[in-house]
Structures are given as C-alpha cells and as structure tokens.
Coordinates of C-alpha atoms in Angstrom, one line a residue:
M210 CA 174.0 249.3 193.6
Q211 CA 172.8 245.9 194.8
N212 CA 170.4 247.5 197.3
T213 CA 168.8 249.6 194.6
I214 CA 168.1 246.6 192.4
K215 CA 166.5 244.8 195.4
H216 CA 164.1 247.8 196.0
I217 CA 162.9 247.9 192.4
A218 CA 162.2 244.1 192.3
L219 CA 160.2 244.4 195.6
A220 CA 158.0 247.2 194.2
I221 CA 157.2 245.2 191.0
L222 CA 156.2 242.2 193.0
T223 CA 153.8 244.2 195.2
L224 CA 152.0 245.7 192.3
T225 CA 151.5 242.3 190.7
V226 CA 150.0 240.8 193.9
S227 CA 147.6 243.7 194.3
F228 CA 146.3 243.5 190.7
S229 CA 145.6 239.8 191.1
F230 CA 143.7 240.3 194.3
A231 CA 141.5 242.9 192.7
Q232 CA 140.6 240.6 189.9
E233 CA 139.6 237.9 192.3
R234 CA 137.4 240.3 194.3
E235 CA 135.4 241.1 191.2
K236 CA 134.3 237.5 190.9
D237 CA 133.2 237.3 194.6
T238 CA 129.6 236.2 195.0
I239 CA 129.1 237.1 198.6
D240 CA 126.5 239.9 198.9
A241 CA 127.2 242.9 201.0
G242 CA 125.1 243.2 204.3
V243 CA 124.6 245.2 207.5
V244 CA 126.4 244.0 210.6
N245 CA 124.7 244.9 213.8
V246 CA 127.1 245.3 216.7
V247 CA 125.4 244.3 219.9
K248 CA 128.2 245.0 222.3
P249 CA 129.4 248.7 222.4
Y250 CA 132.9 249.4 221.3
T251 CA 135.3 249.5 224.2
P252 CA 138.7 250.3 222.9
T253 CA 141.8 249.7 225.0
I254 CA 145.2 251.3 224.8
S255 CA 148.1 248.9 224.8
D256 CA 151.7 249.8 225.6
A257 CA 153.7 251.1 222.7
F258 CA 156.7 249.3 221.6
K259 CA 159.7 251.5 222.0
I260 CA 163.0 251.1 220.2
K261 CA 165.6 251.1 222.9
E262 CA 168.6 251.0 220.5
T263 CA 169.8 253.5 218.0
P264 CA 169.8 251.7 214.6
T265 CA 172.9 251.6 212.6
L266 CA 173.0 252.9 209.0
N267 CA 174.6 250.4 206.5
D268 CA 174.7 252.3 203.3
S269 CA 177.7 252.1 200.9
T270 CA 176.8 255.5 199.5
T271 CA 176.9 257.4 202.8
G272 CA 179.6 260.0 202.5
K273 CA 181.6 261.8 205.1
K274 CA 180.9 265.5 205.8
K275 CA 183.4 267.9 204.3
V276 CA 184.9 270.5 206.6
I277 CA 184.3 274.0 205.2
N278 CA 186.2 277.0 206.5
Y279 CA 184.6 280.5 206.1
N280 CA 186.7 283.7 205.8
I281 CA 185.2 287.2 206.0
F282 CA 186.9 289.8 203.7
S283 CA 185.9 293.3 204.9
I284 CA 185.8 296.2 202.4
P285 CA 185.2 299.8 203.7
V286 CA 182.4 301.7 202.1
A287 CA 182.2 305.4 202.2
S288 CA 178.8 306.9 203.4
T289 CA 177.5 310.4 203.4
F290 CA 174.5 309.7 205.8
T291 CA 174.6 311.6 209.0
P292 CA 171.7 310.9 211.5
A293 CA 170.1 313.9 213.0
K294 CA 170.1 314.3 216.8
G295 CA 166.8 313.6 218.6
K296 CA 164.9 316.6 220.1
A297 CA 162.3 316.3 222.8
A298 CA 158.8 317.7 221.9
N299 CA 157.5 320.6 223.9
V300 CA 154.6 319.7 226.3
D301 CA 152.2 322.4 227.2
K302 CA 151.9 322.5 231.0
E303 CA 148.9 324.0 232.7
K304 CA 149.9 326.5 235.3
P305 CA 149.1 325.1 238.7
V306 CA 146.2 326.7 240.4
K307 CA 147.2 328.8 243.4
L308 CA 145.2 327.8 246.5
Y309 CA 144.7 330.3 249.2
D310 CA 144.0 329.6 252.9
N311 CA 141.7 332.5 253.5
Y312 CA 138.7 334.2 251.9
A313 CA 136.2 337.0 252.5
S314 CA 132.8 337.3 250.8
L315 CA 130.2 340.0 250.9
G316 CA 126.8 340.2 249.1
V317 CA 123.8 342.5 249.3
G318 CA 120.4 342.1 247.8
T319 CA 116.7 342.8 247.8
Y320 CA 114.7 342.9 251.0
T321 CA 117.8 344.7 252.4
T322 CA 119.6 341.3 252.6
I323 CA 123.2 341.2 253.7
L324 CA 125.3 338.0 253.4
G325 CA 128.9 338.0 254.6
E326 CA 131.6 335.4 255.4
V327 CA 135.2 335.5 256.5
Y328 CA 137.3 332.3 256.8
L329 CA 140.9 332.5 258.2
N330 CA 143.4 329.6 258.4
H331 CA 147.0 330.2 259.3
A332 CA 149.9 327.7 259.7
L333 CA 151.9 328.5 262.8
S334 CA 154.4 325.8 262.0
R335 CA 154.6 322.5 260.0
T336 CA 152.4 320.8 262.7
E337 CA 150.2 323.7 264.0
R338 CA 147.4 325.6 262.5
V339 CA 145.0 328.2 263.8
G340 CA 141.9 329.6 262.2
G341 CA 138.5 331.1 262.5
Y342 CA 135.2 331.7 260.8
F343 CA 132.7 334.6 260.9
S344 CA 129.3 334.6 259.2
H345 CA 126.3 337.0 259.0
H346 CA 123.0 336.7 257.2
S347 CA 120.2 339.2 257.7
S348 CA 117.1 340.5 256.0
A349 CA 114.6 343.2 256.7
G350 CA 111.8 340.8 255.8
D351 CA 109.1 342.9 254.1
I352 CA 107.0 339.8 253.2
D353 CA 103.8 340.7 251.3
G354 CA 100.6 340.5 253.3
V355 CA 102.4 340.4 256.7
N356 CA 101.9 343.4 259.0
F357 CA 104.0 342.2 261.9
D358 CA 107.8 342.5 261.9
N359 CA 109.4 339.6 260.0
N360 CA 113.0 340.5 259.8
F361 CA 115.7 338.0 260.8
S362 CA 119.4 337.9 261.6
E363 CA 122.0 335.2 262.2
T364 CA 125.6 335.9 263.2
G365 CA 128.2 333.3 264.1
L366 CA 131.8 333.3 265.2
N367 CA 134.1 330.2 265.5
A368 CA 137.8 329.7 266.2
H369 CA 140.0 326.6 266.2
Y370 CA 143.5 325.4 266.9
S371 CA 144.9 322.1 265.6
Q372 CA 148.2 320.2 265.9
K373 CA 149.4 317.1 264.0
L374 CA 152.2 315.0 265.6
G375 CA 153.7 311.7 264.6
D376 CA 151.2 309.2 265.9
Y377 CA 148.2 311.4 266.7
S378 CA 146.5 314.7 265.8
W379 CA 144.1 316.9 267.9
K380 CA 141.9 319.9 267.5
V381 CA 140.0 322.3 269.8
D382 CA 137.4 324.7 268.7
G383 CA 134.8 327.1 270.2
G384 CA 132.2 329.4 269.0
F385 CA 129.2 331.7 269.6
Q386 CA 126.1 332.3 267.6
L387 CA 123.3 334.9 267.9
Q388 CA 120.0 334.5 266.1
T389 CA 117.0 336.8 266.0
F390 CA 113.5 336.0 264.6
N391 CA 109.9 337.1 264.8
W392 CA 106.7 335.2 265.6
Y393 CA 105.0 337.0 262.7
G394 CA 102.6 334.1 261.8
V395 CA 99.6 335.6 263.6
P396 CA 96.4 334.2 261.9
D397 CA 94.7 337.6 261.7
Q398 CA 97.1 340.1 260.3
S399 CA 94.5 342.9 260.5
I400 CA 94.7 343.2 264.3
E401 CA 96.8 345.8 266.0
T402 CA 100.4 344.8 265.8
F403 CA 102.6 344.1 268.8
D404 CA 106.2 343.1 269.4
V405 CA 106.8 339.5 268.3
D406 CA 110.6 339.3 268.3
H407 CA 112.6 336.6 270.0
S408 CA 116.3 335.5 269.9
F409 CA 118.5 332.5 270.5
Y410 CA 122.1 332.4 271.6
T411 CA 124.5 329.5 271.4
A412 CA 128.0 329.0 273.0
N413 CA 130.0 325.8 272.4
F414 CA 133.4 324.4 273.2
G415 CA 134.9 321.1 272.2
G416 CA 137.6 319.1 270.6
N417 CA 138.7 315.8 269.0
I418 CA 141.7 313.6 268.9
N419 CA 142.7 310.9 266.4
F420 CA 145.3 308.2 266.9
E421 CA 147.2 306.1 264.3
D422 CA 148.2 302.5 265.0
A423 CA 146.7 302.5 268.4
I424 CA 144.0 300.6 270.3
I425 CA 142.1 303.9 270.7
N426 CA 141.1 305.2 267.3
K427 CA 139.6 308.6 268.1
G428 CA 137.7 310.6 270.7
S429 CA 135.6 313.8 270.9
V430 CA 134.0 316.0 273.5
L431 CA 131.4 318.8 273.1
Y432 CA 129.8 321.2 275.6
R433 CA 127.1 323.5 274.3
R434 CA 125.0 326.2 276.1
F435 CA 121.8 327.2 274.4
G436 CA 119.3 329.8 275.5
D437 CA 116.8 332.5 274.5
N438 CA 115.5 335.9 275.6
Q439 CA 112.6 334.2 277.4
D440 CA 114.7 332.9 280.3
S441 CA 115.1 329.4 278.8
G442 CA 118.4 327.6 279.0
E443 CA 119.8 324.2 278.0
N444 CA 123.2 322.4 278.6
R445 CA 124.4 319.6 276.5
F446 CA 127.6 317.5 277.1
I447 CA 128.6 314.7 274.7
L448 CA 131.7 312.5 275.1
K449 CA 132.6 309.9 272.5
S450 CA 135.4 307.4 272.1
E451 CA 136.1 304.7 269.6
F452 CA 138.6 301.8 270.0
D453 CA 139.4 298.3 268.9
V454 CA 139.2 295.3 271.2
P455 CA 141.0 292.1 270.1
V456 CA 138.9 289.0 270.6
A457 CA 140.1 285.6 269.3
D458 CA 142.3 287.0 266.6
V459 CA 139.7 289.5 265.4
L460 CA 139.2 293.2 266.2
I461 CA 135.8 294.3 267.6
N462 CA 135.3 298.0 266.9
T463 CA 133.6 299.6 269.9
E464 CA 132.1 303.1 270.4
V465 CA 131.4 304.4 273.8
T466 CA 129.1 307.5 274.3
I467 CA 128.0 309.6 277.2
D468 CA 125.3 312.1 276.4
Y469 CA 123.9 314.5 279.1
L470 CA 121.1 316.9 278.4
G471 CA 119.5 319.3 281.0
G472 CA 117.5 322.5 280.7
S473 CA 114.5 324.5 281.8
F474 CA 111.7 326.7 280.5
D475 CA 110.3 329.6 282.5
K476 CA 106.7 328.6 282.0
N477 CA 104.3 326.1 280.5
Y478 CA 102.2 327.2 277.5
F479 CA 99.0 327.2 279.4
I480 CA 100.0 327.9 283.0
N481 CA 102.8 329.8 284.7
E482 CA 104.6 326.7 285.8
E483 CA 108.3 326.1 285.2
L484 CA 109.3 323.1 283.0
N485 CA 112.5 321.2 283.7
Y486 CA 114.1 318.2 281.9
S487 CA 117.3 316.3 282.6
N488 CA 118.6 312.9 281.4
I489 CA 121.8 311.2 280.7
N490 CA 122.4 308.1 278.6
F491 CA 125.4 305.8 278.3
G492 CA 125.9 304.0 275.1
L493 CA 128.1 301.0 274.1
A494 CA 128.1 299.9 270.4
P495 CA 130.4 297.0 269.5
S496 CA 130.6 295.9 265.9
Y497 CA 132.5 293.4 263.8
Q498 CA 133.2 293.8 260.0
M499 CA 133.7 290.8 257.8
I500 CA 134.8 291.2 254.2
E501 CA 134.9 288.1 252.0
D502 CA 135.1 288.4 248.2
D503 CA 132.2 290.6 247.2
L504 CA 130.4 290.5 250.5
T505 CA 130.8 293.1 253.3
L506 CA 129.0 292.4 256.5
N507 CA 128.8 294.5 259.7
L508 CA 127.5 292.8 262.8
G509 CA 126.8 294.9 265.9
L510 CA 124.6 296.0 268.7
N511 CA 123.8 299.3 270.2
L512 CA 123.3 299.1 274.0
V513 CA 121.9 302.3 275.7
Y514 CA 121.2 302.9 279.4
L515 CA 119.0 306.0 280.0
N516 CA 118.6 307.7 283.3
N517 CA 115.9 310.4 283.4
S518 CA 116.7 312.2 286.6
E519 CA 113.7 314.6 286.4
A520 CA 111.2 311.7 286.2
S521 CA 113.3 309.5 288.5
D522 CA 113.2 306.8 285.9
S523 CA 115.7 304.6 284.1
K524 CA 115.6 302.1 281.2
F525 CA 117.9 299.9 279.2
Y526 CA 117.6 299.6 275.4
I527 CA 119.1 297.0 273.0
Y528 CA 119.1 298.0 269.3
P529 CA 120.3 296.0 266.3
N530 CA 123.2 297.4 264.2
I531 CA 123.6 295.2 261.2
T532 CA 124.4 296.3 257.6
A533 CA 125.5 294.3 254.6
S534 CA 126.4 294.9 250.9
Y535 CA 127.1 292.5 248.1
R536 CA 128.6 293.3 244.7
L537 CA 126.4 291.5 242.2
V538 CA 128.0 292.9 239.1
D539 CA 131.3 294.6 240.1
E540 CA 130.6 298.4 240.4
L541 CA 127.5 298.2 238.2
L542 CA 125.1 296.6 240.7
I543 CA 125.6 296.5 244.4
A544 CA 122.8 295.3 246.7
Y545 CA 122.8 296.5 250.3
G546 CA 120.5 296.5 253.4
G547 CA 120.5 296.6 257.1
I548 CA 118.5 297.0 260.3
Q549 CA 119.6 299.6 262.9
G550 CA 118.2 301.5 265.8
G551 CA 119.0 304.0 268.5
L552 CA 118.0 306.4 271.2
I553 CA 117.7 309.9 269.7
Q554 CA 118.4 312.7 272.2
N555 CA 116.0 315.5 271.4
S556 CA 116.9 319.0 272.5
Y557 CA 115.7 322.6 272.5
Y558 CA 118.7 323.5 270.3
D559 CA 117.8 320.9 267.6
F560 CA 114.1 321.9 267.6
A561 CA 114.9 325.6 267.3
Q562 CA 117.4 325.1 264.4
E563 CA 114.8 323.2 262.4
N564 CA 111.8 325.4 263.3
A565 CA 112.8 328.9 264.5
F566 CA 109.2 329.6 265.6
V567 CA 108.8 327.1 268.4
S568 CA 107.6 328.4 271.7
P569 CA 109.8 328.4 274.8
T570 CA 107.4 325.9 276.5
L571 CA 108.5 322.5 275.2
F572 CA 108.3 319.2 276.8
I573 CA 111.5 317.4 275.8
I574 CA 112.1 313.6 276.0
P575 CA 114.2 311.3 273.8
T576 CA 112.8 309.3 270.8
D577 CA 113.2 305.5 270.9
Q578 CA 113.9 304.4 267.3
V579 CA 113.1 300.8 267.7
Y580 CA 114.4 299.9 264.2
N581 CA 115.2 301.4 260.9
T582 CA 115.3 298.7 258.1
S583 CA 116.7 299.5 254.7
L584 CA 117.1 297.7 251.4
G585 CA 118.4 299.0 248.1
I586 CA 120.6 298.7 245.1
K587 CA 123.3 301.2 243.9
G588 CA 126.1 301.3 241.5
K589 CA 127.8 303.1 238.6
L590 CA 126.4 303.1 235.1
S591 CA 129.6 304.6 233.9
N592 CA 132.6 306.4 235.3
S593 CA 130.5 309.6 235.5
V594 CA 127.0 308.3 236.3
S595 CA 126.0 306.6 239.6
Y596 CA 122.6 305.7 241.0
N597 CA 121.0 304.7 244.3
I598 CA 117.5 303.2 244.9
S599 CA 116.4 302.3 248.4
G600 CA 113.5 301.6 250.6
H601 CA 113.1 302.2 254.4
Y602 CA 110.7 301.1 257.1
L603 CA 111.0 302.8 260.5
A604 CA 109.4 302.5 263.8
D605 CA 109.8 305.4 266.3
N606 CA 108.3 305.5 269.8
N607 CA 107.8 309.1 271.0
K608 CA 108.5 310.6 267.6
A609 CA 108.6 314.4 268.0
L610 CA 106.2 316.3 265.7
Y611 CA 105.8 320.1 265.3
K612 CA 102.2 321.2 265.9
A613 CA 100.8 324.8 265.9
N614 CA 100.0 326.1 269.4
P615 CA 96.4 327.2 270.0
F616 CA 95.2 330.8 270.1
L617 CA 94.6 331.9 273.7
G618 CA 92.0 334.6 274.3
N619 CA 93.8 335.8 277.4
A620 CA 97.3 335.7 275.8
E621 CA 100.0 337.1 278.1
E622 CA 103.0 336.3 275.9
N623 CA 103.7 337.3 272.3
Y624 CA 103.9 333.6 271.2
Q625 CA 100.4 332.7 272.6
N626 CA 98.4 334.1 269.6
G627 CA 98.4 331.0 267.5
N628 CA 101.7 332.1 266.0
S629 CA 104.1 329.5 267.5
F630 CA 104.6 325.8 267.5
G631 CA 104.8 323.2 270.2
I632 CA 106.0 319.5 270.3
V633 CA 103.8 316.5 270.5
Y634 CA 105.0 312.9 270.7
D635 CA 103.5 309.8 269.1
D636 CA 104.4 306.3 268.1
L637 CA 105.0 306.6 264.3
T638 CA 105.8 304.1 261.6
T639 CA 107.2 305.4 258.3
F640 CA 107.6 303.7 255.0
S641 CA 109.7 305.5 252.3
I642 CA 111.2 304.8 248.9
A643 CA 113.9 307.0 247.4
G644 CA 115.9 307.3 244.2
E645 CA 119.1 309.2 243.5
L646 CA 121.1 309.9 240.3
N647 CA 124.5 311.6 240.3
V648 CA 126.4 312.8 237.2
D649 CA 129.9 314.1 237.4
I650 CA 131.7 314.8 234.1
N651 CA 135.3 315.9 234.4
R652 CA 134.5 317.8 237.5
N653 CA 133.2 320.6 235.2
F654 CA 129.6 319.4 235.2
K655 CA 127.8 318.0 238.3
L656 CA 124.2 317.0 238.6
A657 CA 122.4 315.4 241.5
L658 CA 118.8 314.4 241.5
K659 CA 116.9 312.9 244.4
A660 CA 113.2 312.1 245.2
E661 CA 111.6 310.4 248.1
Y662 CA 108.0 309.3 248.9
F663 CA 106.7 308.9 252.5
A664 CA 103.8 307.1 254.0
Y665 CA 103.0 307.5 257.8
D666 CA 101.0 305.6 260.3
T667 CA 100.3 307.3 263.7
D668 CA 99.1 305.8 266.9
N669 CA 97.3 308.7 268.8
E670 CA 97.6 311.8 266.6
A671 CA 95.2 312.3 263.7
E672 CA 98.1 313.1 261.3
A673 CA 101.8 313.0 261.2
W674 CA 102.0 316.8 261.7
N675 CA 104.2 318.8 259.4
L676 CA 105.8 315.8 257.7
P677 CA 105.6 315.9 253.9
D678 CA 104.5 313.0 251.7
I679 CA 107.1 313.9 249.0
K680 CA 110.5 315.4 249.0
A681 CA 112.6 316.1 245.8
S682 CA 115.7 318.1 245.1
A683 CA 118.1 318.8 242.2
F684 CA 121.6 320.3 242.3
L685 CA 123.6 321.5 239.3
D686 CA 127.1 323.0 239.1
Y687 CA 128.7 323.9 235.8
Q688 CA 132.2 325.3 235.1
I689 CA 131.5 327.0 231.8
D690 CA 135.1 328.0 231.1
E691 CA 138.2 329.3 232.9
H692 CA 136.3 332.3 234.2
W693 CA 132.5 331.7 234.2
Y694 CA 130.7 329.2 236.4
A695 CA 127.0 328.7 237.2
G696 CA 124.7 326.5 239.3
A697 CA 121.1 325.9 240.3
N698 CA 119.2 324.0 243.0
L699 CA 115.5 323.1 243.2
F700 CA 113.5 321.9 246.2
F701 CA 110.0 320.4 246.1
I702 CA 108.1 319.7 249.3
G703 CA 104.8 317.9 249.2
E704 CA 101.6 318.6 251.2
R705 CA 101.7 318.7 255.0
K706 CA 99.1 318.7 257.7
D707 CA 98.8 321.0 260.8
E708 CA 96.2 321.8 263.4
F709 CA 94.7 325.1 264.5
R710 CA 92.1 326.4 267.0
Q711 CA 90.1 329.5 266.0
E712 CA 90.3 332.7 268.1
G713 CA 88.1 332.7 271.1
V714 CA 87.6 328.9 271.2
L715 CA 88.5 327.0 274.3
V716 CA 91.7 325.1 274.3
F717 CA 89.9 321.7 274.6
A718 CA 87.5 322.4 271.7
E719 CA 87.6 320.5 268.5
P720 CA 90.6 321.6 266.4
V721 CA 90.6 322.4 262.6
T722 CA 92.9 320.4 260.4
M723 CA 94.8 322.6 257.9
T724 CA 96.5 321.5 254.7
L725 CA 99.7 323.2 253.7
D726 CA 100.1 323.2 249.9
S727 CA 103.1 321.7 248.3
Y728 CA 105.7 324.2 246.9
L729 CA 108.7 324.5 244.6
D730 CA 111.7 326.6 245.5
A731 CA 114.1 327.2 242.6
N732 CA 117.4 329.0 243.0
M733 CA 120.3 329.8 240.8
H734 CA 123.7 331.5 240.8
L735 CA 126.2 332.9 238.3
G736 CA 129.8 333.8 238.9
Y737 CA 132.8 335.3 237.1
K738 CA 136.4 334.7 238.2
V739 CA 138.2 338.0 237.6
N740 CA 141.6 336.6 238.5
G741 CA 143.1 334.0 240.9
Q742 CA 141.9 335.9 244.0
L743 CA 138.8 338.0 243.1
S744 CA 135.5 336.7 241.8
V745 CA 132.0 338.2 241.6
F746 CA 128.7 336.5 241.8
A747 CA 124.9 337.0 241.5
K748 CA 122.2 334.9 243.1
A749 CA 118.4 334.6 242.5
N750 CA 116.2 332.7 245.0
N751 CA 112.6 331.6 244.8
L752 CA 112.5 332.1 241.0
V753 CA 109.0 330.9 240.6
N754 CA 107.9 333.7 243.1
Q755 CA 105.7 331.4 245.2
D756 CA 104.5 332.9 248.4
Y757 CA 104.3 329.5 250.0
N758 CA 104.0 328.6 253.7
R759 CA 106.9 326.7 255.1
W760 CA 105.0 326.5 258.4
L761 CA 101.3 327.2 259.1
N762 CA 100.7 331.0 258.7
Y763 CA 104.3 331.6 257.9
P764 CA 104.7 332.8 254.3
V765 CA 108.2 333.4 252.9
Q766 CA 109.7 336.2 250.8
G767 CA 109.0 336.2 247.1
I768 CA 111.7 336.3 244.4
Q769 CA 115.0 337.6 245.7
F770 CA 118.2 338.9 244.1
L771 CA 121.7 339.2 245.6
A772 CA 125.1 340.2 244.2
G773 CA 128.5 340.3 245.7
A774 CA 132.2 339.4 245.5
T775 CA 134.6 337.0 247.1
Y776 CA 138.3 337.6 247.6
Q777 CA 140.9 335.0 248.5
F778 CA 144.2 335.8 250.2
D779 CA 147.1 334.6 252.3
F780 CA 148.8 336.3 255.2

C-alpha cells in the first residue's frame, strides 16, 4: 500500500514541474536561428552497460503460484461413421510398340523403276549378333529428248558379325556393290547412237573394335577394291586407332591414321598411255580438351607425312585442330568457332560416287586443305526449336573440280564424245555463310531448313567448275495419327559453270563457258501402317517436273511416281 501512495505522489510532482517549464518557455525572448554544422557528424558506438545480476523483486503483493491438478474424465460416444476403403484409379497404359529386327521393302514405279531393300539382324546369343543388308535400285531411264541409253542400276550386298563382351566390343563386315550407268550426255543427240554403258564394282572388308576403361579407346580397319569395266582398278587401305596418353595429370587424346591408296587407268584421255598413282600417308593428331564453366576448348594438331611413291616425292604437313564453344545464355545462345585443316585423300571411288559420269582417265592426287576457319552461333529457342548460323573460310590447295571432257573428232572410246567428265586441280579459297532451323514437336512433327551461300576465288581456272553458289534444303516428317504418316524434302541448287569444246575443234582451242541453270527438286511420300508389321507407301519425285541438268548435257527424269510395301518380321 505504501508503494502505491509513493507512485501517485511522484506522478503529480512530475506534471507540476513540466507545466511550470512550459510557462517559462513562452516568455523566452531568444529568437530561433539556423545552426550550421561545419564538422560532419561522426557518431561513435560506446559499450553497452550490461546488468550482470538478476534483480530481486520486493513486492508485498507477490503471491505464490497455486498448484493445479488436471483430471480427464472420458465418456464413450457412439458413432455411425464408417470410412470407405480407398481404391486405386485406373491408368490407361499404352500398349508397348513391338520392335522387329528385320524388314523387307519393295516398290515399283514409273520409268520401270524398281526399289527393293532387305535388312536382316539376328541374335545368336546375348553377346553375338549377325546380319546383312541387300538393296537394289534400277530404272529404264526413258528421259525426254535423250536418244542414247540412259538406264541405271545399283545393287549392293553387305553382311556383318558383332560381339559384345565385358570390357570391349568388336564387329566385322564385308560387302559387294555393282553399279551400271550410261554416258548418255552426248551434246548432239541427233547423231547415230552407239553403246555408252559402263559399270563399277566395289568389294570391301573391314572391322572395328571399342574398349571401355582402357588406354586404347577404339580402332578400325578397312580394305576396299574398286574397279570398272574399262580395266581400271584401285586399292584403298585405312587403319585408324584412338587412345589416351597421360601427360602431367591430364589425358591427351591421340588419333593415329595410316591411309594407303594405289590404282591405275588403262589409258590417258588423249593418248594411249597408262596412268598409275600410289601414295601413303601417316597421320598423328593429338588433342586436349578443357572444360571450365561455360567454356569448352579443344586444342590440337594434325601432323601428316605423305609419301607419293609414283612421283618419288614426300612431304610433311602440319595443320591446326582448334575448336571452342562458349555458352553465352545457357542453351539459348552458344558461340563457337575453330580453325582446322587436313590432307584429303582423293580417290577414284569417291569421284565416281559423286559423279557417275567421270571418265576412267583421271589424274589423282590428294587435296591440301590448309585451313578451314569457322565462326557461328547456335542454340535452342525452345524445347522444340533450335537454330545454327555459321560462316566458313577455306583454303584448299589442289582442290579437285569436275570439268567436262572435250569432244574428240577421232574418238575411239564411248566416253570421248564430250559426254564424260575429268578432274582438274586448282588452289581455291571459299567463303560461305549458312543458316539452319530445326523443329521437333513431340517426335510427331519434324522440320529441318538449311540454306548456304558460297563465293569462290580460283588461282588458275577461269571458274570453280560445277560448284554451286547457293544450296538449300528442307525436310519434313509428320506422323498424322497412329496409322498415317507423310513427309517431304526439297533441294535447291544454284547456278554452276562448266566448260565445253565444240565438235571438230582442236583440243587446245578456246573453250566455251556454259552456265547450268539453278533447279528445284521437290519430293514427297505418304504411308499407311496397316498393322504392326505391314505398311504401304507412295512416293512422288521431281514434283515440279523440271528437266534440269545435274551435270552438263545430263538431263534427269521428269515427275516420277512409286508405290510399294514394307514388312517387318522376326525369325
């Protein structure tokens, strides 16, 4: 009680003092003013005073806590609620698609076209497989405006055996191919016809082996024999091996290559003199990859030793092998570039596969690609859309160019009538810029667009013969529903240049430069899946029906239709 009285008295005294001070302040004659602080305010923090003792409470009214005991009195309550048992919802499961190891396909179409394929793949055990592949494509030709035979046929047979063991896997394969064509591009189709057929044959045998967790990563070997019905022949042997070499706690990936090429032609184009060629090159390409955050850098060299035994000459080449990429914005924007080079081993086989109308009179040497620089950006605009924009600048010494052979007035062979192509070599620099766009939506719709522009600069030749200034392509695949599917592809090739000598003019006379027009080749297909094993299809080629010239004086077939069926099966 005494403490309460003290508190009330203290409060009354405080109010009285405050009122008096306020009255005094109203009578103050000092005017208010502005105080300018010259020195900036620099506060300091002093140590806080901490109470180190627990204060004692001295209050007469403080009471003691009363102990309270709680007791629970349970009363049972009757309930009629019975929870229902949970039941799992039914989930509709798609029936897994049955995959077959083998298939056979056959189609027939206009121009007496036959297209057939058979692929076989059989598991001998859990680790062994054996298989084979047979293909045939032929057509009677019947090209408008061509009086000479223009049919073609390509038949191939391949077989393979593979085995996968614990630490390594290996595979051997071999095959044979027969191709028949005609040199039907005679400039004057009104002359009396003669036999212009020729054929190629190919036999190959090889294998590869892959190791896991070993110094040697992989290796491969290939032997190929290529020839024709003009007594020409070529042998190619390629041995490759890739392994890792530890150097100062880092691994240097190294690729070793041995590439032998040798062959002969029965005669030269102008004189009856045999042509022989033979060379072997040894390659060593060490490289180191560094990955740090968003940067991936590959540093390497390509060392090549070439021994040309036919010319009794040898040379050593050093090429850069440097590539890099950097993620600027995750997967949206990736910058990349590089500078590479190499020795390209040209061969009769490669030339004949690209241009089936070459003459069996070629002079064959390798191409020295001094450098191939590239710079570009790529990325994904979304999960289904990706792009790629790039530019290239190449320098090739002894670049192989296809060039029409001259017409010989005293032609002895069926390819000496201005209807075949030879190979010329020149130092060529190429600038190109390309763009790609890929769309893939749920794997049911796929679209790929690509376009590339080229600019060439030759050293000796008047033009970069038969090289286009523009290339463009479009590919479309669409799974309409469970049964129907469709697709299309378009190819656009820009203008090209070639050279031709008129009939009766001497070989050394001034040639005439010819311009081959650009062309568009549009193709489409439609298919229906009857069941899990059988499907039928229809194809249409060259829909715009352009009688364009792929090579000088070599028109192609017009619009073509083909229909067939494919059957999948297991043994």
